[in-house]
Amino acid sequence: MSEAEVVERATGLLGRTFVGHGVTVRITEVEAYGGIEDPASHAYTRTQRSEIMFGPPWHLYVYRSYGIHHCANVVTGPTEKAAAVLLRAGEVVDGLELARERRPGVADAVLGRGPGNLALVLGLTLDDLGTPLLTGDGVHLGPEVPRPEQVRSGPRVGVSRAADVPWRLWLPDEPSVSAYRRSPRAPR
DNA sequence: TACACGATATTCT
DNA sequence: GAATATCGTGTAA
């Protein structure tokens, strides 16, 4: 898989809806991970945790981060490359009431800001690991949308390796997009 | 079996 | 801007 393909597939998710448990978001920010060829990817080393990414594409990869948060990824394949796209932020477009309940005291526009918060608002947990995302029921991806006219890109947030690869992609002027923070462990 | 460490978010100064 | 909670996972022993 070429670098261009990795970014291409990630870009295709921007602006698309993602249906979680009772809440739907429009994806505004993603990060691409290049699988076995990307030192920052969990699939760089094939383990039990990353095994799902070596399976067929369009399945859900969920992992626990810092013991507290869940982060949701779409496996984009192809199968042997284990590439995936981390969903970093989204705008809640349906199930607003439920989303508010899951994050009390937070402004609507910011409900789905950051990968941990997004997974929380969508109600995604490790129970959803491996869910096929193209089937219509339960947790799934919305229909494909036209390529966004403008896409911004920059280095990925919080990664200590390959910290300068600009594979974080987001839509301009979206209040739900998270702020950039370089990993304290990244060199330089 | 033990131990170190995050693809984070929030709180504190 | 800096500190840190918290625990599953990966890696070493």
PDB file of C-alpha atoms (C1' of nucleotides) in Angstrom:
ATOM      1  CA  MET A   1       0.000   0.000   0.000  1.00  0.00           C
ATOM      2  CA  SER A   2       1.409   3.316  -0.977  1.00  0.00           C
ATOM      3  CA  GLU A   3       1.345   6.359   1.242  1.00  0.00           C
ATOM      4  CA  ALA A   4      -1.046   7.999  -1.178  1.00  0.00           C
ATOM      5  CA  GLU A   5      -3.514   5.154  -0.754  1.00  0.00           C
ATOM      6  CA  VAL A   6      -3.377   5.369   3.014  1.00  0.00           C
ATOM      7  CA  VAL A   7      -4.233   9.062   2.930  1.00  0.00           C
ATOM      8  CA  GLU A   8      -6.795   8.509   0.187  1.00  0.00           C
ATOM      9  CA  ARG A   9      -8.790   6.051   2.262  1.00  0.00           C
ATOM     10  CA  ALA A  10      -8.623   8.243   5.322  1.00  0.00           C
ATOM     11  CA  THR A  11      -9.812  11.256   3.347  1.00  0.00           C
ATOM     12  CA  GLY A  12     -12.772   9.239   2.110  1.00  0.00           C
ATOM     13  CA  LEU A  13     -14.059   9.017   5.682  1.00  0.00           C
ATOM     14  CA  LEU A  14     -14.152  12.781   6.236  1.00  0.00           C
ATOM     15  CA  GLY A  15     -17.670  14.172   6.103  1.00  0.00           C
ATOM     16  CA  ARG A  16     -19.148  10.690   6.284  1.00  0.00           C
ATOM     17  CA  THR A  17     -21.519   9.781   9.078  1.00  0.00           C
ATOM     18  CA  PHE A  18     -20.807   7.143  11.695  1.00  0.00           C
ATOM     19  CA  VAL A  19     -23.676   5.533  13.552  1.00  0.00           C
ATOM     20  CA  GLY A  20     -22.874   4.473  17.094  1.00  0.00           C
ATOM     21  CA  HIS A  21     -25.169   3.252  19.871  1.00  0.00           C
ATOM     22  CA  GLY A  22     -28.026   5.698  19.614  1.00  0.00           C
ATOM     23  CA  VAL A  23     -25.834   8.566  18.461  1.00  0.00           C
ATOM     24  CA  THR A  24     -24.757   9.540  14.944  1.00  0.00           C
ATOM     25  CA  VAL A  25     -21.823  11.808  14.129  1.00  0.00           C
ATOM     26  CA  ARG A  26     -20.416  13.399  11.015  1.00  0.00           C
ATOM     27  CA  ILE A  27     -16.698  12.659  10.928  1.00  0.00           C
ATOM     28  CA  THR A  28     -14.633  15.860  10.921  1.00  0.00           C
ATOM     29  CA  GLU A  29     -11.169  14.648  11.871  1.00  0.00           C
ATOM     30  CA  VAL A  30      -9.227  11.421  11.299  1.00  0.00           C
ATOM     31  CA  GLU A  31      -5.716  10.061  11.481  1.00  0.00           C
ATOM     32  CA  ALA A  32      -4.321   7.497   9.045  1.00  0.00           C
ATOM     33  CA  TYR A  33      -2.185   4.628  10.249  1.00  0.00           C
ATOM     34  CA  GLY A  34      -0.178   2.675   7.704  1.00  0.00           C
ATOM     35  CA  GLY A  35      -0.244  -0.724   9.397  1.00  0.00           C
ATOM     36  CA  ILE A  36       2.838  -2.925   9.201  1.00  0.00           C
ATOM     37  CA  GLU A  37       4.870  -0.205   7.478  1.00  0.00           C
ATOM     38  CA  ASP A  38       4.067   2.521  10.015  1.00  0.00           C
ATOM     39  CA  PRO A  39       6.091   2.597  13.257  1.00  0.00           C
ATOM     40  CA  ALA A  40       3.309   4.572  14.955  1.00  0.00           C
ATOM     41  CA  SER A  41       0.640   1.971  14.164  1.00  0.00           C
ATOM     42  CA  HIS A  42      -0.426  -0.669  16.645  1.00  0.00           C
ATOM     43  CA  ALA A  43      -0.192  -3.065  13.712  1.00  0.00           C
ATOM     44  CA  TYR A  44       3.530  -2.332  13.328  1.00  0.00           C
ATOM     45  CA  THR A  45       3.937  -5.305  15.629  1.00  0.00           C
ATOM     46  CA  ARG A  46       1.358  -8.001  15.089  1.00  0.00           C
ATOM     47  CA  THR A  47      -0.110  -8.955  18.455  1.00  0.00           C
ATOM     48  CA  GLN A  48      -3.382 -10.149  19.869  1.00  0.00           C
ATOM     49  CA  ARG A  49      -4.577  -6.570  20.255  1.00  0.00           C
ATOM     50  CA  SER A  50      -3.831  -5.579  16.674  1.00  0.00           C
ATOM     51  CA  GLU A  51      -4.982  -8.852  15.164  1.00  0.00           C
ATOM     52  CA  ILE A  52      -8.320  -7.405  14.063  1.00  0.00           C
ATOM     53  CA  MET A  53      -6.507  -5.016  11.707  1.00  0.00           C
ATOM     54  CA  PHE A  54      -5.060  -7.945   9.816  1.00  0.00           C
ATOM     55  CA  GLY A  55      -8.548  -9.140   8.995  1.00  0.00           C
ATOM     56  CA  PRO A  56     -10.899  -7.875   6.280  1.00  0.00           C
ATOM     57  CA  PRO A  57     -11.336  -4.099   5.897  1.00  0.00           C
ATOM     58  CA  TRP A  58     -14.344  -2.057   7.051  1.00  0.00           C
ATOM     59  CA  HIS A  59     -14.386  -3.598  10.473  1.00  0.00           C
ATOM     60  CA  LEU A  60     -14.097  -1.704  13.748  1.00  0.00           C
ATOM     61  CA  TYR A  61     -10.891  -1.673  15.797  1.00  0.00           C
ATOM     62  CA  VAL A  62     -11.349  -0.414  19.352  1.00  0.00           C
ATOM     63  CA  TYR A  63      -8.593  -0.150  21.926  1.00  0.00           C
ATOM     64  CA  ARG A  64      -8.359   1.147  25.444  1.00  0.00           C
ATOM     65  CA  SER A  65      -6.071   4.083  26.048  1.00  0.00           C
ATOM     66  CA  TYR A  66      -4.560   5.199  29.335  1.00  0.00           C
ATOM     67  CA  GLY A  67      -6.841   2.799  31.125  1.00  0.00           C
ATOM     68  CA  ILE A  68      -9.765   5.186  30.863  1.00  0.00           C
ATOM     69  CA  HIS A  69     -10.648   5.974  27.285  1.00  0.00           C
ATOM     70  CA  HIS A  70     -11.728   4.012  24.259  1.00  0.00           C
ATOM     71  CA  CYS A  71     -10.573   4.935  20.765  1.00  0.00           C
ATOM     72  CA  ALA A  72     -12.341   3.784  17.594  1.00  0.00           C
ATOM     73  CA  ASN A  73     -10.681   2.963  14.282  1.00  0.00           C
ATOM     74  CA  VAL A  74     -11.910   1.851  10.886  1.00  0.00           C
ATOM     75  CA  VAL A  75      -9.773  -0.924   9.415  1.00  0.00           C
ATOM     76  CA  THR A  76      -9.146   0.070   5.814  1.00  0.00           C
ATOM     77  CA  GLY A  77      -6.969  -2.779   4.634  1.00  0.00           C
ATOM     78  CA  PRO A  78      -5.887  -4.279   2.384  1.00  0.00           C
ATOM     79  CA  THR A  79      -5.847  -7.357   4.582  1.00  0.00           C
ATOM     80  CA  GLU A  80      -2.130  -8.054   4.696  1.00  0.00           C
ATOM     81  CA  LYS A  81      -1.161  -4.423   5.327  1.00  0.00           C
ATOM     82  CA  ALA A  82      -3.360  -3.832   8.377  1.00  0.00           C
ATOM     83  CA  ALA A  83      -3.869  -0.135   7.754  1.00  0.00           C
ATOM     84  CA  ALA A  84      -6.509   1.668   9.810  1.00  0.00           C
ATOM     85  CA  VAL A  85      -7.965   5.108  10.349  1.00  0.00           C
ATOM     86  CA  LEU A  86      -8.444   6.561  13.821  1.00  0.00           C
ATOM     87  CA  LEU A  87     -11.643   8.556  14.236  1.00  0.00           C
ATOM     88  CA  ARG A  88     -10.505  11.642  16.127  1.00  0.00           C
ATOM     89  CA  ALA A  89     -13.515  13.936  16.105  1.00  0.00           C
ATOM     90  CA  GLY A  90     -17.065  14.299  14.860  1.00  0.00           C
ATOM     91  CA  GLU A  91     -20.087  16.546  14.971  1.00  0.00           C
ATOM     92  CA  VAL A  92     -23.158  15.010  16.588  1.00  0.00           C
ATOM     93  CA  VAL A  93     -25.981  15.010  14.030  1.00  0.00           C
ATOM     94  CA  ASP A  94     -28.401  12.613  15.674  1.00  0.00           C
ATOM     95  CA  GLY A  95     -29.070  11.364  19.185  1.00  0.00           C
ATOM     96  CA  LEU A  96     -28.059  14.672  20.705  1.00  0.00           C
ATOM     97  CA  GLU A  97     -29.983  14.008  23.907  1.00  0.00           C
ATOM     98  CA  LEU A  98     -28.157  10.763  24.537  1.00  0.00           C
ATOM     99  CA  ALA A  99     -24.825  12.326  23.628  1.00  0.00           C
ATOM    100  CA  ARG A 100     -25.395  15.059  26.216  1.00  0.00           C
ATOM    101  CA  GLU A 101     -26.204  12.437  28.827  1.00  0.00           C
ATOM    102  CA  ARG A 102     -22.917  10.693  28.122  1.00  0.00           C
ATOM    103  CA  ARG A 103     -20.939  13.921  28.544  1.00  0.00           C
ATOM    104  CA  PRO A 104     -22.822  16.107  31.023  1.00  0.00           C
ATOM    105  CA  GLY A 105     -22.023  19.787  31.117  1.00  0.00           C
ATOM    106  CA  VAL A 106     -20.290  19.921  27.765  1.00  0.00           C
ATOM    107  CA  ALA A 107     -21.192  22.261  24.881  1.00  0.00           C
ATOM    108  CA  ASP A 108     -22.921  20.525  21.958  1.00  0.00           C
ATOM    109  CA  ALA A 109     -20.301  21.460  19.367  1.00  0.00           C
ATOM    110  CA  VAL A 110     -17.564  19.885  21.443  1.00  0.00           C
ATOM    111  CA  LEU A 111     -19.274  16.626  22.404  1.00  0.00           C
ATOM    112  CA  GLY A 112     -17.274  14.564  19.917  1.00  0.00           C
ATOM    113  CA  ARG A 113     -13.925  16.334  20.162  1.00  0.00           C
ATOM    114  CA  GLY A 114     -10.972  13.990  20.611  1.00  0.00           C
ATOM    115  CA  PRO A 115     -10.852  10.226  19.997  1.00  0.00           C
ATOM    116  CA  GLY A 116     -11.624   9.251  23.581  1.00  0.00           C
ATOM    117  CA  ASN A 117     -14.571  11.585  23.833  1.00  0.00           C
ATOM    118  CA  LEU A 118     -15.882  10.575  20.429  1.00  0.00           C
ATOM    119  CA  ALA A 119     -15.922   6.902  21.359  1.00  0.00           C
ATOM    120  CA  LEU A 120     -17.604   7.792  24.642  1.00  0.00           C
ATOM    121  CA  VAL A 121     -20.359   9.810  22.979  1.00  0.00           C
ATOM    122  CA  LEU A 122     -20.951   7.049  20.446  1.00  0.00           C
ATOM    123  CA  GLY A 123     -21.126   4.474  23.235  1.00  0.00           C
ATOM    124  CA  LEU A 124     -18.332   2.397  21.728  1.00  0.00           C
ATOM    125  CA  THR A 125     -16.469  -0.078  23.932  1.00  0.00           C
ATOM    126  CA  LEU A 126     -14.397  -3.201  23.492  1.00  0.00           C
ATOM    127  CA  ASP A 127     -17.687  -5.049  23.010  1.00  0.00           C
ATOM    128  CA  ASP A 128     -17.841  -3.440  19.582  1.00  0.00           C
ATOM    129  CA  LEU A 129     -14.439  -4.737  18.521  1.00  0.00           C
ATOM    130  CA  GLY A 130     -14.624  -6.325  15.080  1.00  0.00           C
ATOM    131  CA  THR A 131     -18.064  -4.996  14.185  1.00  0.00           C
ATOM    132  CA  PRO A 132     -18.542  -4.967  10.384  1.00  0.00           C
ATOM    133  CA  LEU A 133     -19.239  -1.346   9.465  1.00  0.00           C
ATOM    134  CA  LEU A 134     -20.933  -1.649   6.105  1.00  0.00           C
ATOM    135  CA  THR A 135     -23.938  -3.657   7.219  1.00  0.00           C
ATOM    136  CA  GLY A 136     -26.985  -1.561   7.904  1.00  0.00           C
ATOM    137  CA  ASP A 137     -27.861  -2.470  11.465  1.00  0.00           C
ATOM    138  CA  GLY A 138     -26.152  -1.636  14.720  1.00  0.00           C
ATOM    139  CA  VAL A 139     -22.903   0.287  14.657  1.00  0.00           C
ATOM    140  CA  HIS A 140     -22.045   1.180  11.072  1.00  0.00           C
ATOM    141  CA  LEU A 141     -20.725   3.768   8.627  1.00  0.00           C
ATOM    142  CA  GLY A 142     -23.085   6.015   6.703  1.00  0.00           C
ATOM    143  CA  PRO A 143     -23.113   6.178   2.901  1.00  0.00           C
ATOM    144  CA  GLU A 144     -20.147   7.494   0.984  1.00  0.00           C
ATOM    145  CA  VAL A 145     -20.108  11.234   0.473  1.00  0.00           C
ATOM    146  CA  PRO A 146     -18.522  13.442  -2.179  1.00  0.00           C
ATOM    147  CA  ARG A 147     -14.903  14.263  -1.460  1.00  0.00           C
ATOM    148  CA  PRO A 148     -14.725  17.353   0.763  1.00  0.00           C
ATOM    149  CA  GLU A 149     -13.599  20.438  -1.102  1.00  0.00           C
ATOM    150  CA  GLN A 150     -11.067  21.379   1.512  1.00  0.00           C
ATOM    151  CA  VAL A 151      -9.034  19.118   3.717  1.00  0.00           C
ATOM    152  CA  ARG A 152      -6.352  20.271   6.120  1.00  0.00           C
ATOM    153  CA  SER A 153      -3.507  17.991   7.145  1.00  0.00           C
ATOM    154  CA  GLY A 154      -0.784  17.938   9.755  1.00  0.00           C
ATOM    155  CA  PRO A 155       1.238  15.690  12.044  1.00  0.00           C
ATOM    156  CA  ARG A 156      -0.594  13.117  14.096  1.00  0.00           C
ATOM    157  CA  VAL A 157      -1.444  13.878  17.708  1.00  0.00           C
ATOM    158  CA  GLY A 158       0.228  12.135  20.600  1.00  0.00           C
ATOM    159  CA  VAL A 159       2.441   9.707  18.698  1.00  0.00           C
ATOM    160  CA  SER A 160       6.068   9.346  19.736  1.00  0.00           C
ATOM    161  CA  ARG A 161       7.258   7.638  16.563  1.00  0.00           C
ATOM    162  CA  ALA A 162       6.896   8.994  13.017  1.00  0.00           C
ATOM    163  CA  ALA A 163       5.751  12.175  14.743  1.00  0.00           C
ATOM    164  CA  ASP A 164       6.227  14.345  11.688  1.00  0.00           C
ATOM    165  CA  VAL A 165       4.247  12.351   9.132  1.00  0.00           C
ATOM    166  CA  PRO A 166       1.279  14.582   8.177  1.00  0.00           C
ATOM    167  CA  TRP A 167      -1.390  11.920   8.331  1.00  0.00           C
ATOM    168  CA  ARG A 168      -3.843  13.768  10.540  1.00  0.00           C
ATOM    169  CA  LEU A 169      -6.648  15.054   8.327  1.00  0.00           C
ATOM    170  CA  TRP A 170      -9.476  17.378   9.225  1.00  0.00           C
ATOM    171  CA  LEU A 171     -12.130  19.644   7.763  1.00  0.00           C
ATOM    172  CA  PRO A 172     -11.494  23.389   8.055  1.00  0.00           C
ATOM    173  CA  ASP A 173     -13.652  25.588  10.267  1.00  0.00           C
ATOM    174  CA  GLU A 174     -15.154  22.730  12.267  1.00  0.00           C
ATOM    175  CA  PRO A 175     -15.557  23.513  15.975  1.00  0.00           C
ATOM    176  CA  SER A 176     -15.517  19.805  16.784  1.00  0.00           C
ATOM    177  CA  VAL A 177     -11.922  19.340  15.611  1.00  0.00           C
ATOM    178  CA  SER A 178      -9.473  18.732  18.438  1.00  0.00           C
ATOM    179  CA  ALA A 179      -6.447  20.861  19.209  1.00  0.00           C
ATOM    180  CA  TYR A 180      -3.012  19.674  18.152  1.00  0.00           C
ATOM    181  CA  ARG A 181      -0.731  18.466  20.920  1.00  0.00           C
ATOM    182  CA  ARG A 182       2.609  16.879  20.160  1.00  0.00           C
ATOM    183  CA  SER A 183       3.515  13.851  22.205  1.00  0.00           C
ATOM    184  CA  PRO A 184       5.832  14.777  25.082  1.00  0.00           C
ATOM    185  CA  ARG A 185       7.797  11.681  24.121  1.00  0.00           C
ATOM    186  CA  ALA A 186       8.316  12.615  20.506  1.00  0.00           C
ATOM    187  CA  PRO A 187      11.886  13.601  19.646  1.00  0.00           C
ATOM    188  CA  ARG A 188      12.819  17.198  18.865  1.00  0.00           C
TER     189      ARG A 188
ATOM    190  C1'  DT B   1       5.099 -13.291  36.585  1.00  0.00           C
ATOM    191  C1'  DA B   2       6.708  -8.484  36.679  1.00  0.00           C
ATOM    192  C1'  DC B   3       7.037  -4.041  34.991  1.00  0.00           C
ATOM    193  C1'  DA B   4       6.886  -0.022  32.070  1.00  0.00           C
ATOM    194  C1'  DC B   5       4.191   2.644  29.059  1.00  0.00           C
ATOM    195  C1'  DG B   6       0.778   4.940  26.089  1.00  0.00           C
ATOM    196  C1'  DA B   7      -2.915   6.809  18.776  1.00  0.00           C
ATOM    197  C1'  DT B   8      -5.832  10.804  26.140  1.00  0.00           C
ATOM    198  C1'  DA B   9      -8.367  14.226  28.753  1.00  0.00           C
ATOM    199  C1'  DT B  10      -8.751  16.961  32.557  1.00  0.00           C
ATOM    200  C1'  DT B  11      -7.186  19.653  36.256  1.00  0.00           C
ATOM    201  C1'  DC B  12      -3.916  22.495  38.358  1.00  0.00           C
ATOM    202  C1'  DT B  13      -0.558  26.399  38.576  1.00  0.00           C
TER     203       DT B  13
ATOM    204  C1'  DG C   1       2.269  25.275  30.179  1.00  0.00           C
ATOM    205  C1'  DA C   2       2.753  21.050  33.437  1.00  0.00           C
ATOM    206  C1'  DA C   3       1.128  17.256  36.142  1.00  0.00           C
ATOM    207  C1'  DT C   4      -1.414  12.963  36.511  1.00  0.00           C
ATOM    208  C1'  DA C   5      -5.160   9.419  36.810  1.00  0.00           C
ATOM    209  C1'  DT C   6      -5.521   4.527  35.613  1.00  0.00           C
ATOM    210  C1'  DC C   7      -5.215  -0.262  33.523  1.00  0.00           C
ATOM    211  C1'  DG C   8      -4.749  -3.319  29.504  1.00  0.00           C
ATOM    212  C1'  DT C   9      -1.166  -4.694  26.688  1.00  0.00           C
ATOM    213  C1'  DG C  10       3.346  -5.670  25.135  1.00  0.00           C
ATOM    214  C1'  DT C  11       7.870  -7.035  26.266  1.00  0.00           C
ATOM    215  C1'  DA C  12      11.305  -8.809  29.071  1.00  0.00           C
ATOM    216  C1'  DA C  13      12.731 -11.903  32.614  1.00  0.00           C
TER     217       DA C  13
END
